[in-house]
């Protein structure tokens, strides 16, 4: 059954739910018939201006009204449109559209704090797509989108956050409990209209916009969840089916959906099928407010991992599924059990819950260990393992692994914490230092007692001078952001090579925490002034240059470019592999220049 019909009068603004709609080949009546554009006709969307979703609209017999929080409503009469022909661009489609009014241009410019124009398709759009053989509105590529309620329910079952159908800007909602039933439909009939499913809908960063706040979700959800069970081999994620109408006619909410022809569903590898249930077999005191939880699989074999990698876990807290990444403190050289070492954090909902509730015999769900923060087999040269706070966990995993393999060759283990009671793994570190002649353990306390005879203070140049042969060492750093940034700055100034520095970081970052500085950026030979804060894609767009892109979130790989010279920060995201980064490739949508840089697309 068709449970809902939605239209979006302006591309990227809020939608309107209808009880019925007339279907044309170019799409539903009034759907995406307006578009906000730059002066050259280039589309402006919520992919870059997420607050656009907070613009609401209401249809009138003779026009349309737009509203936005804190602004007077904009009432447009079709009869007042200037209707001057003007160029318009949607992705790679270039066609003619029409101007509306100066008042509309000013109103949307104020909403976006950017000079824009409101364009109109005309009664029939001039945008003809050869793939379809007829015209299409300002929609991304296809006239209509259909998603079932069961598909949204399955997403919400898997995701750590709750998502609404509004995030996915679908025209037609199917009232079915079966997840992804729409993937099996080739031809359907609703009311008077026959539709053909032409391809799955590839999703982008627009789905991560919080429709109530008009802001991107920092979690990158639901794209992160989609990447686990709705991604193809290149990392593109898919949700919903694009439709074309084979004839015109009326559809109504409540209409039965008649399936005229079925097709095989697209295959997406379900990475969540690799998850395992683990039981807590031991709790070990590590330091003040620091506990190790030892885990064994309930069934199946122990997953492989590398020392330094993290374990994605899921917990049920007050009826909600909560996901976190905890670095493994156990070593792959000691098979049979995994361990995560957790430091209690003031206000930390998960760490406090684990301390107060997770006991021997309790279980959690864990995914396969992953992460690029680990020692390559080649790292037999001198090492510096540098940590602060809970950042000690990957360092313990690495040190245990090195010790078990009798590979402790000129290793400095440096850890910063507050007091003597906060020193983690204190007894084990003493045993390891006594066992290995070429291991030096250095502990610096920021709040030492009077009888403390060891190092004092936060990591500084004076501490760094105590570490011999720094520039010959491979350096692994983990701890609070400020600690890591300071450590990196100190070591870079001392001449440590960039490829000798390895830092743990979770999530997708689109900006650095470094002090703002100007850099010169060259994209395909076009040179402009930029900075070390915004992504390559954003800065290229600001300079009026085009880089191919789609998701804007590091999931699809469409914006992959090659760095010819200079340094770029490329976060760990699904659409690019370590081997590609080593070849000089980065994703423009989420990489940030650190120096003058030259890239080619």
Tab-separated table of N, CA and C in Angstrom, residues 298-423:
chain	number	residue	atom	x	y	z
A	298	UNK	N	31.384	-16.053	22.619
A	298	UNK	CA	30.406	-17.037	23.071
A	298	UNK	C	30.461	-18.280	22.192
A	299	UNK	N	30.662	-18.055	20.905
A	299	UNK	CA	30.820	-19.168	19.972
A	299	UNK	C	31.636	-18.665	18.779
A	300	UNK	N	32.191	-19.590	18.040
A	300	UNK	CA	33.026	-19.193	16.912
A	300	UNK	C	34.450	-18.943	17.336
A	301	UNK	N	35.274	-18.615	16.373
A	301	UNK	CA	36.698	-18.442	16.634
A	301	UNK	C	37.028	-17.002	16.986
A	302	UNK	N	38.176	-16.820	17.573
A	302	UNK	CA	38.655	-15.493	17.934
A	302	UNK	C	39.047	-14.728	16.659
A	303	UNK	N	38.602	-13.497	16.502
A	303	UNK	CA	38.958	-12.748	15.285
A	303	UNK	C	40.439	-12.377	15.264
A	304	UNK	N	40.983	-12.289	14.059
A	304	UNK	CA	42.362	-11.830	13.905
A	304	UNK	C	42.417	-10.318	14.051
A	305	UNK	N	43.538	-9.823	14.543
A	305	UNK	CA	43.725	-8.374	14.625
A	305	UNK	C	45.200	-8.066	14.743
A	306	UNK	N	45.527	-6.787	14.617
A	306	UNK	CA	46.901	-6.330	14.755
A	306	UNK	C	47.017	-5.460	15.996
A	307	UNK	N	48.150	-5.529	16.655
A	307	UNK	CA	48.362	-4.752	17.872
A	307	UNK	C	48.195	-3.270	17.583
A	308	UNK	N	47.287	-2.626	18.312
A	308	UNK	CA	47.004	-1.204	18.125
A	308	UNK	C	45.631	-0.948	17.527
A	309	UNK	N	45.008	-1.974	16.950
A	309	UNK	CA	43.696	-1.776	16.337
A	309	UNK	C	42.607	-1.675	17.397
A	310	UNK	N	41.431	-1.179	16.983
A	310	UNK	CA	40.339	-0.996	17.927
A	310	UNK	C	39.220	-1.995	17.690
A	311	UNK	N	38.383	-2.137	18.689
A	311	UNK	CA	37.262	-3.073	18.666
A	311	UNK	C	35.955	-2.283	18.701
A	312	UNK	N	35.154	-2.337	17.640
A	312	UNK	CA	33.836	-1.678	17.673
A	312	UNK	C	32.869	-2.519	18.503
A	313	UNK	N	32.296	-1.948	19.537
A	313	UNK	CA	31.381	-2.696	20.399
A	313	UNK	C	29.996	-2.056	20.395
A	314	UNK	N	29.001	-2.870	20.731
A	314	UNK	CA	27.624	-2.410	20.877
A	314	UNK	C	27.115	-2.816	22.245
A	315	UNK	N	26.489	-1.889	22.934
A	315	UNK	CA	25.907	-2.151	24.241
A	315	UNK	C	24.443	-1.733	24.241
A	316	UNK	N	23.652	-2.421	25.019
A	316	UNK	CA	22.254	-2.023	25.204
A	316	UNK	C	22.155	-1.286	26.524
A	317	UNK	N	21.979	0.036	26.435
A	317	UNK	CA	21.903	0.876	27.628
A	317	UNK	C	20.522	1.518	27.680
A	318	UNK	N	19.751	1.154	28.671
A	318	UNK	CA	18.392	1.683	28.851
A	318	UNK	C	17.550	1.511	27.592
A	319	UNK	N	17.687	0.336	26.974
A	319	UNK	CA	16.878	0.022	25.810
A	319	UNK	C	17.386	0.586	24.497
A	320	UNK	N	18.491	1.328	24.537
A	320	UNK	CA	19.049	1.918	23.330
A	320	UNK	C	20.367	1.232	22.972
A	321	UNK	N	20.570	0.999	21.670
A	321	UNK	CA	21.836	0.443	21.204
A	321	UNK	C	22.869	1.556	21.114
A	322	UNK	N	23.952	1.394	21.830
A	322	UNK	CA	25.010	2.392	21.863
A	322	UNK	C	26.280	1.767	21.299
A	323	UNK	N	26.937	2.471	20.378
A	323	UNK	CA	28.147	1.952	19.746
A	323	UNK	C	29.350	2.802	20.139
A	324	UNK	N	30.471	2.125	20.379
A	324	UNK	CA	31.715	2.812	20.698
A	324	UNK	C	32.895	2.045	20.113
A	325	UNK	N	34.002	2.744	19.943
A	325	UNK	CA	35.261	2.119	19.549
A	325	UNK	C	36.196	2.140	20.742
A	326	UNK	N	36.701	0.980	21.134
A	326	UNK	CA	37.700	0.908	22.196
A	326	UNK	C	38.932	0.189	21.654
A	327	UNK	N	40.091	0.799	21.828
A	327	UNK	CA	41.317	0.164	21.372
A	327	UNK	C	41.594	-1.082	22.207
A	328	UNK	N	42.012	-2.135	21.537
A	328	UNK	CA	42.346	-3.371	22.232
A	328	UNK	C	43.662	-3.208	22.985
A	329	UNK	N	43.656	-3.575	24.259
A	329	UNK	CA	44.900	-3.560	25.032
A	329	UNK	C	45.545	-4.939	25.046
A	330	UNK	N	44.787	-5.953	24.633
A	330	UNK	CA	45.350	-7.307	24.527
A	330	UNK	C	46.266	-7.382	23.318
A	331	UNK	N	46.986	-8.494	23.215
A	331	UNK	CA	47.940	-8.670	22.119
A	331	UNK	C	47.556	-9.873	21.277
A	332	UNK	N	47.677	-9.778	19.950
A	332	UNK	CA	47.389	-10.936	19.094
A	332	UNK	C	48.349	-12.092	19.329
A	333	UNK	N	49.447	-11.816	20.010
A	333	UNK	CA	50.411	-12.874	20.328
A	333	UNK	C	49.934	-13.734	21.497
A	334	UNK	N	48.845	-13.334	22.124
A	334	UNK	CA	48.293	-14.096	23.252
A	334	UNK	C	46.854	-14.472	22.917
A	335	UNK	N	46.653	-15.513	22.095
A	335	UNK	CA	45.311	-15.858	21.605
A	335	UNK	C	44.406	-16.378	22.715
A	336	UNK	N	43.112	-16.354	22.419
A	336	UNK	CA	42.133	-16.903	23.362
A	336	UNK	C	41.243	-15.855	23.983
A	337	UNK	N	41.765	-14.648	24.237
A	337	UNK	CA	40.960	-13.601	24.856
A	337	UNK	C	41.303	-12.242	24.243
A	338	UNK	N	40.313	-11.375	24.239
A	338	UNK	CA	40.511	-9.973	23.886
A	338	UNK	C	40.324	-9.143	25.137
A	339	UNK	N	40.903	-7.947	25.134
A	339	UNK	CA	40.630	-7.058	26.260
A	339	UNK	C	40.513	-5.622	25.778
A	340	UNK	N	39.592	-4.898	26.401
A	340	UNK	CA	39.516	-3.448	26.252
A	340	UNK	C	39.758	-2.850	27.628
A	341	UNK	N	40.566	-1.822	27.668
A	341	UNK	CA	40.866	-1.153	28.936
A	341	UNK	C	40.201	0.213	28.904
A	342	UNK	N	39.341	0.457	29.884
A	342	UNK	CA	38.451	1.618	29.863
A	342	UNK	C	38.748	2.522	31.044
A	343	UNK	N	38.905	3.810	30.760
A	343	UNK	CA	39.109	4.804	31.810
A	343	UNK	C	37.784	5.509	32.068
A	344	UNK	N	37.386	5.567	33.334
A	344	UNK	CA	36.130	6.249	33.671
A	344	UNK	C	36.289	7.748	33.418
A	345	UNK	N	35.343	8.313	32.693
A	345	UNK	CA	35.392	9.729	32.329
A	345	UNK	C	34.202	10.444	32.949
A	346	UNK	N	34.425	11.585	33.565
A	346	UNK	CA	33.331	12.380	34.119
A	346	UNK	C	32.337	12.706	33.008
A	347	UNK	N	31.097	12.302	33.194
A	347	UNK	CA	30.080	12.568	32.191
A	347	UNK	C	30.071	11.581	31.043
A	348	UNK	N	31.015	10.631	31.027
A	348	UNK	CA	31.062	9.639	29.954
A	348	UNK	C	30.016	8.568	30.167
A	349	UNK	N	28.969	8.579	29.355
A	349	UNK	CA	27.847	7.673	29.575
A	349	UNK	C	28.254	6.212	29.442
A	350	UNK	N	29.083	5.887	28.446
A	350	UNK	CA	29.431	4.485	28.217
A	350	UNK	C	30.470	4.003	29.219
A	351	UNK	N	31.519	4.806	29.451
A	351	UNK	CA	32.556	4.366	30.388
A	351	UNK	C	31.974	4.166	31.780
A	352	UNK	N	31.110	5.069	32.208
A	352	UNK	CA	30.503	4.927	33.525
A	352	UNK	C	29.560	3.734	33.589
A	353	UNK	N	28.840	3.490	32.493
A	353	UNK	CA	27.941	2.332	32.470
A	353	UNK	C	28.738	1.041	32.570
A	354	UNK	N	29.855	0.947	31.847
A	354	UNK	CA	30.680	-0.251	31.910
A	354	UNK	C	31.206	-0.469	33.324
A	355	UNK	N	31.707	0.579	33.954
A	355	UNK	CA	32.222	0.444	35.315
A	355	UNK	C	31.145	-0.011	36.291
A	356	UNK	N	29.952	0.538	36.149
A	356	UNK	CA	28.901	0.301	37.133
A	356	UNK	C	28.053	-0.928	36.853
A	357	UNK	N	28.038	-1.392	35.586
A	357	UNK	CA	27.079	-2.441	35.224
A	357	UNK	C	27.674	-3.679	34.555
A	358	UNK	N	28.785	-3.551	33.867
A	358	UNK	CA	29.289	-4.671	33.068
A	358	UNK	C	30.171	-5.564	33.931
A	359	UNK	N	29.631	-6.735	34.263
A	359	UNK	CA	30.304	-7.636	35.182
A	359	UNK	C	30.658	-8.949	34.497
A	360	UNK	N	31.446	-9.776	35.186
A	360	UNK	CA	31.790	-11.103	34.679
A	360	UNK	C	30.498	-11.869	34.397
A	361	UNK	N	30.407	-12.449	33.216
A	361	UNK	CA	29.205	-13.163	32.797
A	361	UNK	C	28.301	-12.360	31.880
A	362	UNK	N	28.473	-11.036	31.866
A	362	UNK	CA	27.678	-10.193	30.967
A	362	UNK	C	28.256	-10.254	29.554
A	363	UNK	N	27.427	-9.920	28.577
A	363	UNK	CA	27.860	-10.017	27.179
A	363	UNK	C	27.704	-8.685	26.449
A	364	UNK	N	28.452	-8.565	25.372
A	364	UNK	CA	28.320	-7.438	24.456
A	364	UNK	C	28.532	-7.946	23.031
A	365	UNK	N	28.122	-7.124	22.073
A	365	UNK	CA	28.310	-7.452	20.665
A	365	UNK	C	29.527	-6.687	20.156
A	366	UNK	N	30.378	-7.362	19.415
A	366	UNK	CA	31.569	-6.714	18.871
A	366	UNK	C	31.727	-7.039	17.398
A	367	UNK	N	32.157	-6.056	16.647
A	367	UNK	CA	32.464	-6.239	15.230
A	367	UNK	C	33.928	-6.662	15.100
A	368	UNK	N	34.356	-6.926	13.876
A	368	UNK	CA	35.745	-7.298	13.664
A	368	UNK	C	36.666	-6.130	14.017
A	369	UNK	N	37.772	-6.399	14.693
A	369	UNK	CA	38.738	-5.326	14.978
A	369	UNK	C	39.215	-4.687	13.675
A	370	UNK	N	39.468	-3.393	13.718
A	370	UNK	CA	39.953	-2.701	12.521
A	370	UNK	C	40.730	-1.468	12.927
A	371	UNK	N	41.164	-0.720	11.925
A	371	UNK	CA	41.915	0.502	12.174
A	371	UNK	C	43.306	0.428	11.571
A	372	UNK	N	43.810	1.573	11.174
A	372	UNK	CA	45.118	1.645	10.520
A	372	UNK	C	46.247	1.983	11.491
A	373	UNK	N	45.927	2.160	12.775
A	373	UNK	CA	46.950	2.513	13.766
A	373	UNK	C	47.563	1.223	14.312
A	374	UNK	N	48.577	0.727	13.645
A	374	UNK	CA	49.256	-0.479	14.081
A	374	UNK	C	50.635	-0.509	13.450
A	375	UNK	N	51.496	-1.337	13.975
A	375	UNK	CA	52.855	-1.438	13.461
A	375	UNK	C	52.886	-2.346	12.249
A	376	UNK	N	53.509	-1.878	11.174
A	376	UNK	CA	53.745	-2.744	10.028
A	376	UNK	C	54.876	-3.704	10.375
A	377	UNK	N	54.956	-4.781	9.633
A	377	UNK	CA	55.994	-5.785	9.916
A	377	UNK	C	57.406	-5.217	9.819
A	378	UNK	N	57.532	-4.136	9.037
A	378	UNK	CA	58.864	-3.555	8.830
A	378	UNK	C	59.377	-2.790	10.039
A	379	UNK	N	58.480	-2.520	11.007
A	379	UNK	CA	58.868	-1.649	12.117
A	379	UNK	C	59.719	-2.401	13.158
A	380	UNK	N	60.929	-2.741	12.749
A	380	UNK	CA	61.875	-3.321	13.690
A	380	UNK	C	62.939	-2.293	14.063
A	381	UNK	N	62.834	-1.082	13.469
A	381	UNK	CA	63.761	-0.023	13.824
A	381	UNK	C	63.357	0.569	15.176
A	382	UNK	N	64.145	1.488	15.727
A	382	UNK	CA	63.814	2.068	17.038
A	382	UNK	C	62.388	2.644	17.071
A	383	UNK	N	61.747	2.488	18.229
A	383	UNK	CA	60.356	2.919	18.384
A	383	UNK	C	60.215	3.878	19.555
A	384	UNK	N	59.247	4.792	19.423
A	384	UNK	CA	58.772	5.594	20.546
A	384	UNK	C	57.273	5.388	20.644
A	385	UNK	N	56.804	4.821	21.750
A	385	UNK	CA	55.388	4.641	22.017
A	385	UNK	C	54.989	5.708	23.028
A	386	UNK	N	54.272	6.725	22.580
A	386	UNK	CA	54.005	7.921	23.379
A	386	UNK	C	52.513	8.042	23.634
A	387	UNK	N	52.112	8.158	24.898
A	387	UNK	CA	50.681	8.187	25.214
A	387	UNK	C	50.389	9.056	26.424
A	388	UNK	N	49.086	9.356	26.549
A	388	UNK	CA	48.580	10.050	27.742
A	388	UNK	C	47.177	9.530	28.002
A	389	UNK	N	46.803	9.443	29.281
A	389	UNK	CA	45.457	8.998	29.625
A	389	UNK	C	45.153	7.610	29.093
A	390	UNK	N	43.935	7.438	28.544
A	390	UNK	CA	43.534	6.132	28.031
A	390	UNK	C	44.234	5.792	26.732
A	391	UNK	N	45.020	6.730	26.180
A	391	UNK	CA	45.800	6.448	24.979
A	391	UNK	C	46.864	5.397	25.192
A	392	UNK	N	47.036	4.951	26.422
A	392	UNK	CA	48.033	3.925	26.709
A	392	UNK	C	47.614	2.559	26.168
A	393	UNK	N	46.336	2.353	25.899
A	393	UNK	CA	45.858	1.003	25.554
A	393	UNK	C	46.494	0.439	24.281
A	394	UNK	N	46.549	1.177	23.157
A	394	UNK	CA	47.209	0.585	21.997
A	394	UNK	C	48.697	0.380	22.218
A	395	UNK	N	49.302	1.235	23.064
A	395	UNK	CA	50.729	1.089	23.329
A	395	UNK	C	51.015	-0.199	24.118
A	396	UNK	N	50.121	-0.546	25.036
A	396	UNK	CA	50.291	-1.799	25.772
A	396	UNK	C	50.123	-2.990	24.846
A	397	UNK	N	49.180	-2.895	23.926
A	397	UNK	CA	48.991	-3.977	22.964
A	397	UNK	C	50.256	-4.169	22.127
A	398	UNK	N	50.832	-3.058	21.650
A	398	UNK	CA	52.041	-3.131	20.833
A	398	UNK	C	53.218	-3.665	21.646
A	399	UNK	N	53.369	-3.170	22.882
A	399	UNK	CA	54.512	-3.583	23.699
A	399	UNK	C	54.411	-5.059	24.075
A	400	UNK	N	53.210	-5.515	24.414
A	400	UNK	CA	53.031	-6.931	24.726
A	400	UNK	C	53.369	-7.800	23.513
A	401	UNK	N	52.923	-7.340	22.340
A	401	UNK	CA	53.192	-8.096	21.114
A	401	UNK	C	54.690	-8.153	20.828
A	402	UNK	N	55.367	-7.022	20.971
A	402	UNK	CA	56.812	-6.983	20.748
A	402	UNK	C	57.540	-7.888	21.737
A	403	UNK	N	57.116	-7.848	22.979
A	403	UNK	CA	57.766	-8.667	24.006
A	403	UNK	C	57.587	-10.149	23.720
A	404	UNK	N	56.377	-10.552	23.353
A	404	UNK	CA	56.117	-11.968	23.100
A	404	UNK	C	56.880	-12.473	21.893
A	405	UNK	N	57.171	-11.574	20.943
A	405	UNK	CA	57.903	-11.970	19.734
A	405	UNK	C	59.407	-11.724	19.884
A	406	UNK	N	59.794	-11.353	21.095
A	406	UNK	CA	61.217	-11.045	21.377
A	406	UNK	C	61.753	-10.028	20.374
A	407	UNK	N	60.944	-8.973	20.153
A	407	UNK	CA	61.306	-7.947	19.167
A	407	UNK	C	61.420	-6.570	19.808
A	408	UNK	N	61.719	-6.525	21.096
A	408	UNK	CA	61.896	-5.242	21.782
A	408	UNK	C	63.323	-4.766	21.534
A	409	UNK	N	63.500	-4.024	20.477
A	409	UNK	CA	64.832	-3.542	20.071
A	409	UNK	C	64.840	-2.017	20.090
A	410	UNK	N	65.358	-1.442	21.153
A	410	UNK	CA	65.438	0.018	21.295
A	410	UNK	C	64.053	0.653	21.264
A	411	UNK	N	63.247	0.364	22.285
A	411	UNK	CA	61.890	0.880	22.415
A	411	UNK	C	61.820	1.813	23.617
A	412	UNK	N	61.276	3.011	23.401
A	412	UNK	CA	60.987	3.932	24.502
A	412	UNK	C	59.468	3.983	24.680
A	413	UNK	N	59.037	3.680	25.886
A	413	UNK	CA	57.617	3.714	26.233
A	413	UNK	C	57.415	4.909	27.164
A	414	UNK	N	56.774	5.971	26.670
A	414	UNK	CA	56.584	7.206	27.446
A	414	UNK	C	55.098	7.409	27.685
A	415	UNK	N	54.703	7.555	28.960
A	415	UNK	CA	53.292	7.789	29.279
A	415	UNK	C	53.155	8.948	30.249
A	416	UNK	N	52.141	9.795	29.970
A	416	UNK	CA	51.847	10.942	30.827
A	416	UNK	C	50.506	10.711	31.515
A	417	UNK	N	50.487	10.897	32.839
A	417	UNK	CA	49.221	10.818	33.589
A	417	UNK	C	49.300	11.760	34.779
A	418	UNK	N	48.279	11.758	35.622
A	418	UNK	CA	48.199	12.779	36.667
A	418	UNK	C	49.023	12.447	37.908
A	419	UNK	N	48.678	11.343	38.563
A	419	UNK	CA	49.331	11.006	39.832
A	419	UNK	C	49.857	9.582	39.777
A	420	UNK	N	50.547	9.180	40.847
A	420	UNK	CA	51.102	7.827	40.904
A	420	UNK	C	49.983	6.780	40.873
A	421	UNK	N	48.813	7.130	41.406
A	421	UNK	CA	47.690	6.186	41.390
A	421	UNK	C	47.093	6.023	39.995
A	422	UNK	N	47.447	6.940	39.086
A	422	UNK	CA	46.904	6.888	37.733
A	422	UNK	C	47.815	6.171	36.749
A	423	UNK	N	48.979	5.701	37.216
A	423	UNK	CA	49.894	5.007	36.304
A	423	UNK	C	49.276	3.670	35.905
